[in-house]
Short mmCIF file of N, CA, C and O in Angstrom, two decimals:
data_model
loop_
_atom_site.label_atom_id
_atom_site.label_comp_id
_atom_site.label_asym_id
_atom_site.label_seq_id
_atom_site.Cartn_x
_atom_site.Cartn_y
_atom_site.Cartn_z
N MET A 1 -27.98 62.06 -82.08
CA MET A 1 -28.93 61.62 -83.10
C MET A 1 -29.29 62.79 -84.00
O MET A 1 -29.43 63.92 -83.57
N LEU A 2 -29.46 62.51 -85.27
CA LEU A 2 -29.83 63.50 -86.26
C LEU A 2 -31.27 63.93 -86.05
O LEU A 2 -32.16 63.12 -85.81
N ASN A 3 -31.53 65.23 -86.16
CA ASN A 3 -32.89 65.74 -85.99
C ASN A 3 -33.27 66.55 -87.22
O ASN A 3 -32.62 67.53 -87.55
N VAL A 4 -34.31 66.11 -87.91
CA VAL A 4 -34.83 66.82 -89.08
C VAL A 4 -36.21 67.30 -88.70
O VAL A 4 -37.03 66.52 -88.20
N ASP A 5 -36.48 68.58 -88.91
CA ASP A 5 -37.78 69.15 -88.53
C ASP A 5 -38.93 68.37 -89.13
O ASP A 5 -38.83 67.83 -90.22
N SER A 6 -40.02 68.38 -88.39
CA SER A 6 -41.23 67.72 -88.88
C SER A 6 -41.88 68.58 -89.96
O SER A 6 -41.63 69.78 -90.05
N LEU A 7 -42.70 67.95 -90.75
CA LEU A 7 -43.40 68.65 -91.83
C LEU A 7 -44.73 69.18 -91.33
O LEU A 7 -45.43 68.51 -90.56
N GLU A 8 -45.10 70.35 -91.79
CA GLU A 8 -46.43 70.88 -91.52
C GLU A 8 -47.42 70.27 -92.51
O GLU A 8 -48.52 69.89 -92.16
N LYS A 9 -46.97 70.18 -93.77
CA LYS A 9 -47.80 69.58 -94.83
C LYS A 9 -46.85 68.97 -95.85
O LYS A 9 -45.92 69.63 -96.32
N GLY A 10 -47.09 67.71 -96.20
CA GLY A 10 -46.21 67.08 -97.17
C GLY A 10 -46.32 65.57 -97.15
O GLY A 10 -47.30 65.00 -96.68
N ILE A 11 -45.28 64.94 -97.66
CA ILE A 11 -45.24 63.48 -97.82
C ILE A 11 -43.93 62.96 -97.25
O ILE A 11 -42.87 63.53 -97.49
N VAL A 12 -44.03 61.88 -96.50
CA VAL A 12 -42.84 61.19 -95.99
C VAL A 12 -42.83 59.80 -96.61
O VAL A 12 -43.79 59.03 -96.46
N ILE A 13 -41.77 59.50 -97.33
CA ILE A 13 -41.57 58.17 -97.90
C ILE A 13 -40.66 57.44 -96.93
O ILE A 13 -39.48 57.78 -96.79
N ASP A 14 -41.21 56.45 -96.24
CA ASP A 14 -40.52 55.81 -95.12
C ASP A 14 -40.28 54.33 -95.42
O ASP A 14 -40.86 53.76 -96.33
N HIS A 15 -39.43 53.73 -94.63
CA HIS A 15 -39.08 52.31 -94.72
C HIS A 15 -38.46 51.95 -96.08
O HIS A 15 -38.69 50.88 -96.62
N ILE A 16 -37.68 52.87 -96.61
CA ILE A 16 -36.95 52.62 -97.85
C ILE A 16 -35.74 51.76 -97.51
O ILE A 16 -35.04 52.03 -96.53
N ARG A 17 -35.50 50.74 -98.31
CA ARG A 17 -34.33 49.88 -98.11
C ARG A 17 -33.08 50.78 -98.07
O ARG A 17 -32.90 51.65 -98.92
N ALA A 18 -32.24 50.59 -97.07
CA ALA A 18 -31.05 51.42 -96.89
C ALA A 18 -30.22 51.48 -98.17
O ALA A 18 -29.94 50.46 -98.79
N GLY A 19 -29.88 52.69 -98.57
CA GLY A 19 -29.08 52.91 -99.78
C GLY A 19 -29.89 53.08 -101.04
O GLY A 19 -29.32 53.30 -102.11
N SER A 20 -31.22 53.02 -100.97
CA SER A 20 -32.06 53.10 -102.17
C SER A 20 -32.72 54.46 -102.40
O SER A 20 -33.39 54.65 -103.39
N CYS A 21 -32.53 55.40 -101.48
CA CYS A 21 -33.27 56.66 -101.60
C CYS A 21 -32.89 57.46 -102.83
O CYS A 21 -33.74 58.15 -103.40
N MET A 22 -31.66 57.40 -103.28
CA MET A 22 -31.27 58.18 -104.46
C MET A 22 -31.91 57.61 -105.73
O MET A 22 -32.20 58.36 -106.66
N GLU A 23 -32.15 56.31 -105.77
CA GLU A 23 -32.86 55.70 -106.89
C GLU A 23 -34.29 56.25 -106.94
O GLU A 23 -34.79 56.61 -108.01
N ILE A 24 -34.93 56.34 -105.79
CA ILE A 24 -36.28 56.89 -105.72
C ILE A 24 -36.27 58.37 -106.09
O ILE A 24 -37.13 58.85 -106.83
N TYR A 25 -35.29 59.09 -105.60
CA TYR A 25 -35.13 60.51 -105.92
C TYR A 25 -35.07 60.71 -107.44
O TYR A 25 -35.71 61.59 -107.99
N LYS A 26 -34.31 59.84 -108.10
CA LYS A 26 -34.17 59.92 -109.57
C LYS A 26 -35.47 59.58 -110.27
O LYS A 26 -35.93 60.31 -111.14
N TYR A 27 -36.11 58.45 -109.92
CA TYR A 27 -37.32 58.01 -110.59
C TYR A 27 -38.48 58.99 -110.41
O TYR A 27 -39.28 59.19 -111.32
N LEU A 28 -38.57 59.61 -109.24
CA LEU A 28 -39.66 60.56 -108.99
C LEU A 28 -39.33 61.97 -109.45
O LEU A 28 -40.14 62.87 -109.33
N GLU A 29 -38.11 62.15 -109.98
CA GLU A 29 -37.65 63.44 -110.48
C GLU A 29 -37.81 64.54 -109.44
O GLU A 29 -38.30 65.64 -109.71
N LEU A 30 -37.40 64.23 -108.22
CA LEU A 30 -37.54 65.19 -107.12
C LEU A 30 -36.62 66.39 -107.28
O LEU A 30 -36.87 67.45 -106.69
N ASP A 31 -35.58 66.27 -108.11
CA ASP A 31 -34.69 67.40 -108.36
C ASP A 31 -35.40 68.53 -109.10
O ASP A 31 -34.96 69.67 -109.07
N LYS A 32 -36.52 68.24 -109.75
CA LYS A 32 -37.25 69.24 -110.51
C LYS A 32 -38.29 69.99 -109.67
O LYS A 32 -38.92 70.92 -110.14
N LEU A 33 -38.45 69.57 -108.41
CA LEU A 33 -39.42 70.22 -107.53
C LEU A 33 -38.88 71.54 -106.99
O LEU A 33 -37.68 71.68 -106.77
N ASP A 34 -39.79 72.48 -106.76
CA ASP A 34 -39.42 73.76 -106.18
C ASP A 34 -39.91 73.80 -104.72
O ASP A 34 -40.69 74.66 -104.33
N CYS A 35 -39.47 72.81 -103.95
CA CYS A 35 -39.83 72.74 -102.53
C CYS A 35 -38.70 72.03 -101.79
O CYS A 35 -37.78 71.49 -102.41
N SER A 36 -38.79 72.01 -100.48
CA SER A 36 -37.76 71.34 -99.68
C SER A 36 -37.93 69.83 -99.76
O SER A 36 -39.04 69.31 -99.66
N VAL A 37 -36.81 69.15 -99.96
CA VAL A 37 -36.77 67.68 -99.95
C VAL A 37 -35.62 67.27 -99.04
O VAL A 37 -34.49 67.68 -99.25
N ALA A 38 -35.95 66.50 -98.00
CA ALA A 38 -34.93 66.02 -97.08
C ALA A 38 -34.69 64.53 -97.33
O ALA A 38 -35.64 63.76 -97.43
N ILE A 39 -33.43 64.16 -97.44
CA ILE A 39 -33.05 62.76 -97.64
C ILE A 39 -32.27 62.31 -96.41
O ILE A 39 -31.27 62.94 -96.04
N ILE A 40 -32.76 61.27 -95.80
CA ILE A 40 -32.09 60.71 -94.62
C ILE A 40 -31.64 59.30 -94.99
O ILE A 40 -32.48 58.44 -95.26
N LYS A 41 -30.34 59.09 -95.01
CA LYS A 41 -29.79 57.79 -95.37
C LYS A 41 -29.32 57.06 -94.13
O LYS A 41 -28.76 57.66 -93.22
N ASN A 42 -29.55 55.76 -94.13
CA ASN A 42 -29.06 54.87 -93.08
C ASN A 42 -29.53 55.26 -91.68
O ASN A 42 -28.77 55.18 -90.71
N ALA A 43 -30.80 55.66 -91.57
CA ALA A 43 -31.38 55.95 -90.26
C ALA A 43 -31.57 54.64 -89.51
O ALA A 43 -31.83 53.60 -90.10
N LYS A 44 -31.46 54.69 -88.19
CA LYS A 44 -31.66 53.49 -87.39
C LYS A 44 -33.12 53.06 -87.46
O LYS A 44 -34.02 53.88 -87.45
N SER A 45 -33.32 51.75 -87.54
CA SER A 45 -34.67 51.19 -87.60
C SER A 45 -34.69 49.90 -86.80
O SER A 45 -33.87 49.02 -87.02
N ASP A 46 -35.65 49.78 -85.89
CA ASP A 46 -35.78 48.55 -85.12
C ASP A 46 -36.13 47.37 -86.02
O ASP A 46 -35.61 46.28 -85.87
N ALA A 47 -37.03 47.61 -86.98
CA ALA A 47 -37.50 46.54 -87.85
C ALA A 47 -36.51 46.18 -88.95
O ALA A 47 -36.39 45.01 -89.33
N MET A 48 -35.81 47.18 -89.49
CA MET A 48 -34.97 46.95 -90.67
C MET A 48 -33.47 47.04 -90.39
O MET A 48 -32.67 46.78 -91.27
N GLY A 49 -33.10 47.46 -89.20
CA GLY A 49 -31.69 47.71 -88.93
C GLY A 49 -31.32 49.12 -89.35
O GLY A 49 -31.06 49.99 -88.54
N LYS A 50 -31.34 49.35 -90.66
CA LYS A 50 -31.12 50.67 -91.25
C LYS A 50 -32.17 50.89 -92.32
O LYS A 50 -32.62 49.93 -92.95
N LYS A 51 -32.52 52.15 -92.53
CA LYS A 51 -33.49 52.50 -93.57
C LYS A 51 -33.19 53.90 -94.07
O LYS A 51 -32.47 54.66 -93.43
N ASP A 52 -33.75 54.24 -95.22
CA ASP A 52 -33.69 55.58 -95.76
C ASP A 52 -35.08 56.20 -95.66
O ASP A 52 -36.09 55.48 -95.63
N ILE A 53 -35.12 57.52 -95.60
CA ILE A 53 -36.37 58.26 -95.51
C ILE A 53 -36.27 59.47 -96.43
O ILE A 53 -35.21 60.10 -96.50
N ILE A 54 -37.35 59.81 -97.12
CA ILE A 54 -37.42 61.03 -97.91
C ILE A 54 -38.62 61.83 -97.43
O ILE A 54 -39.73 61.31 -97.35
N LYS A 55 -38.38 63.11 -97.10
CA LYS A 55 -39.45 64.01 -96.69
C LYS A 55 -39.60 65.09 -97.76
O LYS A 55 -38.62 65.73 -98.14
N ILE A 56 -40.83 65.27 -98.22
CA ILE A 56 -41.12 66.24 -99.27
C ILE A 56 -42.12 67.25 -98.73
O ILE A 56 -43.22 66.88 -98.30
N GLU A 57 -41.72 68.51 -98.75
CA GLU A 57 -42.59 69.57 -98.26
C GLU A 57 -43.66 69.89 -99.31
O GLU A 57 -43.35 70.05 -100.49
N GLY A 58 -44.91 69.96 -98.88
CA GLY A 58 -46.00 70.25 -99.80
C GLY A 58 -46.56 68.98 -100.40
O GLY A 58 -45.96 67.91 -100.33
N MET A 59 -47.73 69.10 -100.99
CA MET A 59 -48.40 67.95 -101.59
C MET A 59 -48.03 67.84 -103.07
O MET A 59 -48.17 68.81 -103.81
N ILE A 60 -47.55 66.68 -103.45
CA ILE A 60 -47.24 66.40 -104.85
C ILE A 60 -47.86 65.06 -105.20
O ILE A 60 -48.18 64.26 -104.31
N ASP A 61 -48.00 64.80 -106.48
CA ASP A 61 -48.44 63.48 -106.93
C ASP A 61 -47.23 62.55 -106.94
O ASP A 61 -46.21 62.87 -107.56
N VAL A 62 -47.34 61.46 -106.24
CA VAL A 62 -46.27 60.46 -106.19
C VAL A 62 -46.78 59.20 -106.87
O VAL A 62 -47.86 58.73 -106.57
N ASP A 63 -46.01 58.70 -107.83
CA ASP A 63 -46.39 57.49 -108.55
C ASP A 63 -46.15 56.28 -107.65
O ASP A 63 -45.01 55.81 -107.49
N LEU A 64 -47.23 55.78 -107.06
CA LEU A 64 -47.12 54.65 -106.14
C LEU A 64 -46.67 53.38 -106.84
O LEU A 64 -46.04 52.52 -106.23
N ASP A 65 -47.00 53.23 -108.14
CA ASP A 65 -46.56 52.05 -108.88
C ASP A 65 -45.04 52.03 -109.01
O ASP A 65 -44.42 50.98 -108.88
N VAL A 66 -44.44 53.18 -109.28
CA VAL A 66 -42.98 53.25 -109.38
C VAL A 66 -42.35 52.88 -108.05
O VAL A 66 -41.42 52.08 -107.98
N LEU A 67 -42.89 53.44 -106.97
CA LEU A 67 -42.34 53.13 -105.65
C LEU A 67 -42.53 51.66 -105.29
O LEU A 67 -41.63 51.03 -104.75
N GLY A 68 -43.69 51.10 -105.60
CA GLY A 68 -43.95 49.69 -105.35
C GLY A 68 -43.03 48.79 -106.15
O GLY A 68 -42.61 47.73 -105.69
N PHE A 69 -42.71 49.20 -107.37
CA PHE A 69 -41.79 48.47 -108.23
C PHE A 69 -40.38 48.47 -107.64
O PHE A 69 -39.71 47.45 -107.59
N ILE A 70 -39.95 49.63 -107.14
CA ILE A 70 -38.61 49.75 -106.57
C ILE A 70 -38.51 48.98 -105.26
O ILE A 70 -37.56 48.24 -105.03
N ASP A 71 -39.52 49.16 -104.39
CA ASP A 71 -39.49 48.51 -103.07
C ASP A 71 -40.91 48.50 -102.52
O ASP A 71 -41.41 49.53 -102.08
N CYS A 72 -41.54 47.34 -102.51
CA CYS A 72 -42.94 47.24 -102.08
C CYS A 72 -43.10 47.33 -100.57
O CYS A 72 -44.23 47.36 -100.07
N ASN A 73 -42.01 47.44 -99.83
CA ASN A 73 -42.09 47.57 -98.37
C ASN A 73 -42.13 49.03 -97.90
O ASN A 73 -42.22 49.30 -96.72
N ILE A 74 -42.07 49.95 -98.85
CA ILE A 74 -42.10 51.38 -98.53
C ILE A 74 -43.47 51.75 -97.98
O ILE A 74 -44.49 51.20 -98.37
N THR A 75 -43.46 52.72 -97.05
CA THR A 75 -44.69 53.29 -96.51
C THR A 75 -44.75 54.76 -96.90
O THR A 75 -43.74 55.46 -96.81
N ILE A 76 -45.91 55.22 -97.31
CA ILE A 76 -46.13 56.63 -97.64
C ILE A 76 -46.99 57.24 -96.54
O ILE A 76 -48.09 56.75 -96.27
N ASN A 77 -46.49 58.30 -95.92
CA ASN A 77 -47.25 59.02 -94.89
C ASN A 77 -47.63 60.39 -95.44
O ASN A 77 -46.76 61.16 -95.87
N ILE A 78 -48.91 60.69 -95.44
CA ILE A 78 -49.41 61.98 -95.87
C ILE A 78 -49.56 62.83 -94.60
O ILE A 78 -50.27 62.44 -93.67
N ILE A 79 -48.91 63.99 -94.60
CA ILE A 79 -48.88 64.86 -93.42
C ILE A 79 -49.70 66.13 -93.71
O ILE A 79 -49.55 66.74 -94.77
N ASP A 80 -50.55 66.50 -92.76
CA ASP A 80 -51.28 67.77 -92.84
C ASP A 80 -51.39 68.33 -91.44
O ASP A 80 -51.71 67.59 -90.49
N HIS A 81 -51.09 69.59 -91.28
CA HIS A 81 -51.08 70.26 -89.98
C HIS A 81 -50.17 69.52 -88.99
O HIS A 81 -50.48 69.39 -87.82
N GLY A 82 -49.06 68.97 -89.50
CA GLY A 82 -48.07 68.31 -88.66
C GLY A 82 -48.45 66.92 -88.18
O GLY A 82 -47.75 66.33 -87.37
N THR A 83 -49.57 66.38 -88.70
CA THR A 83 -50.07 65.08 -88.26
C THR A 83 -50.22 64.15 -89.45
O THR A 83 -50.62 64.58 -90.54
N ILE A 84 -49.94 62.87 -89.24
CA ILE A 84 -50.17 61.88 -90.29
C ILE A 84 -51.67 61.70 -90.45
O ILE A 84 -52.35 61.29 -89.51
N ILE A 85 -52.17 62.04 -91.64
CA ILE A 85 -53.61 61.89 -91.89
C ILE A 85 -53.92 60.64 -92.70
O ILE A 85 -55.06 60.19 -92.75
N GLU A 86 -52.88 60.11 -93.36
CA GLU A 86 -53.07 58.88 -94.14
C GLU A 86 -51.75 58.15 -94.23
O GLU A 86 -50.69 58.75 -94.40
N LYS A 87 -51.82 56.83 -94.12
CA LYS A 87 -50.64 55.97 -94.24
C LYS A 87 -50.95 54.95 -95.32
O LYS A 87 -51.94 54.24 -95.24
N LYS A 88 -50.08 54.89 -96.34
CA LYS A 88 -50.30 53.96 -97.44
C LYS A 88 -49.20 52.91 -97.47
O LYS A 88 -48.03 53.23 -97.45
N LYS A 89 -49.61 51.66 -97.53
CA LYS A 89 -48.69 50.55 -97.74
C LYS A 89 -48.66 50.26 -99.23
O LYS A 89 -49.70 50.26 -99.88
N LEU A 90 -47.50 49.99 -99.75
CA LEU A 90 -47.37 49.73 -101.19
C LEU A 90 -47.45 48.25 -101.49
O LEU A 90 -47.27 47.40 -100.62
N LYS A 91 -47.71 47.95 -102.76
CA LYS A 91 -47.69 46.57 -103.24
C LYS A 91 -47.02 46.56 -104.60
O LYS A 91 -46.85 47.61 -105.23
N LEU A 92 -46.65 45.39 -105.03
CA LEU A 92 -46.04 45.27 -106.35
C LEU A 92 -47.09 45.58 -107.41
O LEU A 92 -48.16 44.99 -107.41
N PRO A 93 -46.79 46.50 -108.32
CA PRO A 93 -47.74 46.77 -109.39
C PRO A 93 -47.76 45.63 -110.40
O PRO A 93 -46.75 44.95 -110.61
N LYS A 94 -48.90 45.39 -111.01
CA LYS A 94 -49.02 44.32 -112.01
C LYS A 94 -48.26 44.67 -113.28
O LYS A 94 -47.82 43.80 -114.02
N MET A 95 -48.08 45.99 -113.52
CA MET A 95 -47.39 46.44 -114.72
C MET A 95 -46.73 47.79 -114.45
O MET A 95 -47.27 48.60 -113.68
N VAL A 96 -45.57 48.01 -115.04
CA VAL A 96 -44.93 49.33 -115.00
C VAL A 96 -44.64 49.76 -116.43
O VAL A 96 -44.28 48.95 -117.28
N LYS A 97 -44.83 51.05 -116.66
CA LYS A 97 -44.69 51.59 -118.01
C LYS A 97 -43.68 52.74 -117.99
O LYS A 97 -43.83 53.69 -117.22
N ASN A 98 -42.64 52.61 -118.83
CA ASN A 98 -41.60 53.63 -119.00
C ASN A 98 -40.86 53.95 -117.70
O ASN A 98 -40.48 55.08 -117.46
N VAL A 99 -40.65 52.93 -116.89
CA VAL A 99 -39.86 53.08 -115.66
C VAL A 99 -38.46 52.53 -115.89
O VAL A 99 -37.48 53.16 -115.51
N VAL A 100 -38.37 51.36 -116.51
CA VAL A 100 -37.09 50.74 -116.85
C VAL A 100 -37.13 50.35 -118.33
O VAL A 100 -38.19 50.31 -118.94
N SER A 101 -35.96 50.07 -118.88
CA SER A 101 -35.85 49.72 -120.30
C SER A 101 -35.46 48.27 -120.49
O SER A 101 -34.70 47.72 -119.69
N CYS A 102 -35.95 47.68 -121.57
CA CYS A 102 -35.59 46.31 -121.91
C CYS A 102 -34.16 46.31 -122.46
O CYS A 102 -33.79 47.14 -123.29
N LYS A 103 -33.36 45.36 -121.98
CA LYS A 103 -31.96 45.27 -122.39
C LYS A 103 -31.73 44.29 -123.54
O LYS A 103 -30.61 44.12 -123.99
N ASN A 104 -32.81 43.66 -124.01
CA ASN A 104 -32.68 42.71 -125.12
C ASN A 104 -32.49 43.49 -126.42
O ASN A 104 -33.38 44.23 -126.84
N PRO A 105 -31.35 43.33 -127.10
CA PRO A 105 -31.11 44.09 -128.33
C PRO A 105 -32.07 43.70 -129.47
O PRO A 105 -32.23 44.47 -130.42
N ARG A 106 -32.72 42.54 -129.37
CA ARG A 106 -33.66 42.11 -130.41
C ARG A 106 -35.10 42.56 -130.13
O ARG A 106 -35.98 42.36 -130.95
N CYS A 107 -35.34 43.12 -128.96
CA CYS A 107 -36.69 43.56 -128.60
C CYS A 107 -37.10 44.73 -129.49
O CYS A 107 -36.28 45.58 -129.86
N ILE A 108 -38.39 44.79 -129.80
CA ILE A 108 -38.92 45.87 -130.64
C ILE A 108 -38.66 47.24 -130.01
O ILE A 108 -38.48 48.23 -130.70
N THR A 109 -38.59 47.28 -128.68
CA THR A 109 -38.34 48.56 -128.00
C THR A 109 -36.91 49.05 -128.20
O THR A 109 -36.64 50.23 -128.03
N SER A 110 -36.02 48.15 -128.59
CA SER A 110 -34.64 48.55 -128.88
C SER A 110 -34.51 49.12 -130.28
O SER A 110 -33.58 49.87 -130.57
N VAL A 111 -35.44 48.74 -131.16
CA VAL A 111 -35.39 49.16 -132.56
C VAL A 111 -36.28 50.39 -132.79
O VAL A 111 -35.86 51.36 -133.42
N GLU A 112 -37.49 50.33 -132.30
CA GLU A 112 -38.45 51.42 -132.47
C GLU A 112 -38.35 52.38 -131.29
O GLU A 112 -38.46 51.95 -130.15
N ARG A 113 -38.19 53.64 -131.54
CA ARG A 113 -37.95 54.63 -130.48
C ARG A 113 -39.21 55.05 -129.71
O ARG A 113 -39.13 55.39 -128.56
N ASN A 114 -40.36 55.06 -130.32
CA ASN A 114 -41.56 55.61 -129.68
C ASN A 114 -42.47 54.56 -129.05
O ASN A 114 -43.65 54.83 -128.83
N ILE A 115 -41.95 53.40 -128.76
CA ILE A 115 -42.75 52.35 -128.14
C ILE A 115 -42.54 52.40 -126.63
O ILE A 115 -41.42 52.52 -126.14
N ASP A 116 -43.64 52.33 -125.88
CA ASP A 116 -43.56 52.33 -124.42
C ASP A 116 -42.81 51.10 -123.93
O ASP A 116 -42.98 50.00 -124.46
N GLN A 117 -42.01 51.29 -122.90
CA GLN A 117 -41.31 50.20 -122.23
C GLN A 117 -42.27 49.65 -121.18
O GLN A 117 -42.52 50.30 -120.17
N ILE A 118 -42.82 48.47 -121.42
CA ILE A 118 -43.81 47.89 -120.52
C ILE A 118 -43.27 46.59 -119.95
O ILE A 118 -42.84 45.71 -120.69
N PHE A 119 -43.32 46.51 -118.63
CA PHE A 119 -42.92 45.29 -117.94
C PHE A 119 -44.08 44.81 -117.09
O PHE A 119 -44.73 45.60 -116.41
N LYS A 120 -44.35 43.50 -117.15
CA LYS A 120 -45.46 42.90 -116.41
C LYS A 120 -44.92 41.99 -115.32
O LYS A 120 -43.93 41.29 -115.51
N LEU A 121 -45.62 42.01 -114.19
CA LEU A 121 -45.27 41.15 -113.07
C LEU A 121 -45.64 39.71 -113.42
O LEU A 121 -46.79 39.42 -113.75
N CYS A 122 -44.67 38.81 -113.39
CA CYS A 122 -44.97 37.41 -113.71
C CYS A 122 -44.75 36.47 -112.52
O CYS A 122 -45.23 35.34 -112.54
N ASP A 123 -44.04 36.93 -111.49
CA ASP A 123 -43.82 36.12 -110.30
C ASP A 123 -43.73 37.06 -109.10
O ASP A 123 -42.67 37.60 -108.79
N ALA A 124 -44.86 37.25 -108.43
CA ALA A 124 -44.92 38.20 -107.30
C ALA A 124 -44.06 37.74 -106.13
O ALA A 124 -43.46 38.57 -105.44
N GLU A 125 -43.99 36.45 -105.89
CA GLU A 125 -43.22 35.94 -104.77
C GLU A 125 -41.74 36.32 -104.87
O GLU A 125 -41.09 36.65 -103.89
N HIS A 126 -41.20 36.27 -106.09
CA HIS A 126 -39.78 36.57 -106.31
C HIS A 126 -39.55 37.94 -106.95
O HIS A 126 -38.44 38.25 -107.35
N HIS A 127 -40.63 38.74 -107.09
CA HIS A 127 -40.56 40.08 -107.67
C HIS A 127 -39.97 40.08 -109.08
O HIS A 127 -39.09 40.88 -109.40
N VAL A 128 -40.44 39.18 -109.92
CA VAL A 128 -39.92 39.04 -111.28
C VAL A 128 -40.85 39.75 -112.26
O VAL A 128 -42.05 39.48 -112.31
N TYR A 129 -40.24 40.64 -113.06
CA TYR A 129 -40.95 41.34 -114.13
C TYR A 129 -40.34 40.94 -115.46
O TYR A 129 -39.14 40.70 -115.55
N ARG A 130 -41.20 40.88 -116.48
CA ARG A 130 -40.73 40.56 -117.84
C ARG A 130 -41.26 41.58 -118.83
O ARG A 130 -42.36 42.11 -118.67
N CYS A 131 -40.48 41.82 -119.88
CA CYS A 131 -40.88 42.73 -120.94
C CYS A 131 -42.16 42.21 -121.60
O CYS A 131 -42.27 41.02 -121.89
N ALA A 132 -43.10 43.09 -121.82
CA ALA A 132 -44.39 42.71 -122.42
C ALA A 132 -44.24 42.28 -123.88
O ALA A 132 -45.09 41.57 -124.40
N TYR A 133 -43.15 42.66 -124.53
CA TYR A 133 -42.96 42.37 -125.95
C TYR A 133 -42.10 41.12 -126.19
O TYR A 133 -42.42 40.31 -127.06
N CYS A 134 -41.01 40.98 -125.44
CA CYS A 134 -40.07 39.89 -125.75
C CYS A 134 -39.87 38.91 -124.58
O CYS A 134 -39.11 37.96 -124.72
N GLU A 135 -40.51 39.16 -123.46
CA GLU A 135 -40.41 38.29 -122.28
C GLU A 135 -39.05 38.34 -121.59
O GLU A 135 -38.76 37.53 -120.72
N GLN A 136 -38.20 39.31 -121.94
CA GLN A 136 -36.89 39.46 -121.28
C GLN A 136 -37.12 39.77 -119.80
O GLN A 136 -37.90 40.65 -119.46
N LYS A 137 -36.44 39.05 -118.93
CA LYS A 137 -36.56 39.26 -117.49
C LYS A 137 -35.84 40.56 -117.10
O LYS A 137 -34.73 40.82 -117.56
N TYR A 138 -36.49 41.36 -116.26
CA TYR A 138 -35.85 42.57 -115.77
C TYR A 138 -34.89 42.20 -114.65
O TYR A 138 -35.26 41.52 -113.69
N GLU A 139 -33.66 42.63 -114.78
CA GLU A 139 -32.64 42.42 -113.75
C GLU A 139 -32.34 43.78 -113.13
O GLU A 139 -31.84 44.66 -113.80
N PRO A 140 -32.63 43.98 -111.84
CA PRO A 140 -32.49 45.29 -111.20
C PRO A 140 -31.11 45.90 -111.31
O PRO A 140 -30.98 47.10 -111.37
N ASN A 141 -30.08 45.13 -111.35
CA ASN A 141 -28.72 45.69 -111.40
C ASN A 141 -28.31 46.17 -112.78
O ASN A 141 -27.22 46.68 -112.95
N GLU A 142 -29.19 46.01 -113.77
CA GLU A 142 -28.83 46.41 -115.13
C GLU A 142 -28.97 47.91 -115.35
O GLU A 142 -28.29 48.48 -116.17
N ASP A 143 -29.93 48.58 -114.67
CA ASP A 143 -30.15 50.00 -114.92
C ASP A 143 -29.25 50.88 -114.10
O ASP A 143 -28.87 50.70 -113.06
#
């Protein structure tokens, strides 16, 4: 079994859908951090079968809305002195801003460069988001 050292202080992003950790790595811009980041792909999980995990050394601001948008089943563990001091469950955000782009060529965001890309949650049960300007449905496989 793979063994990755525990964190003394930092953040563990757990219960990531298997194969999705690099998407989270990209959205959170973890490549720009000057600290250790461990990525564990396809770890065994009793509940999920397989899961991904990201461990970040040190305390950073993590955009919970972005993570909730990507996968609302993710758990955030805040570690201090080697112990979990806080566990956060995510939920679908009501709105995301500048996380994904509208693919509708007629949308104002396709024509005007300085307009925020805003998507609003319109169906929580099916995780459906639509562009705030043109109502284009966000399709996850498009980005």
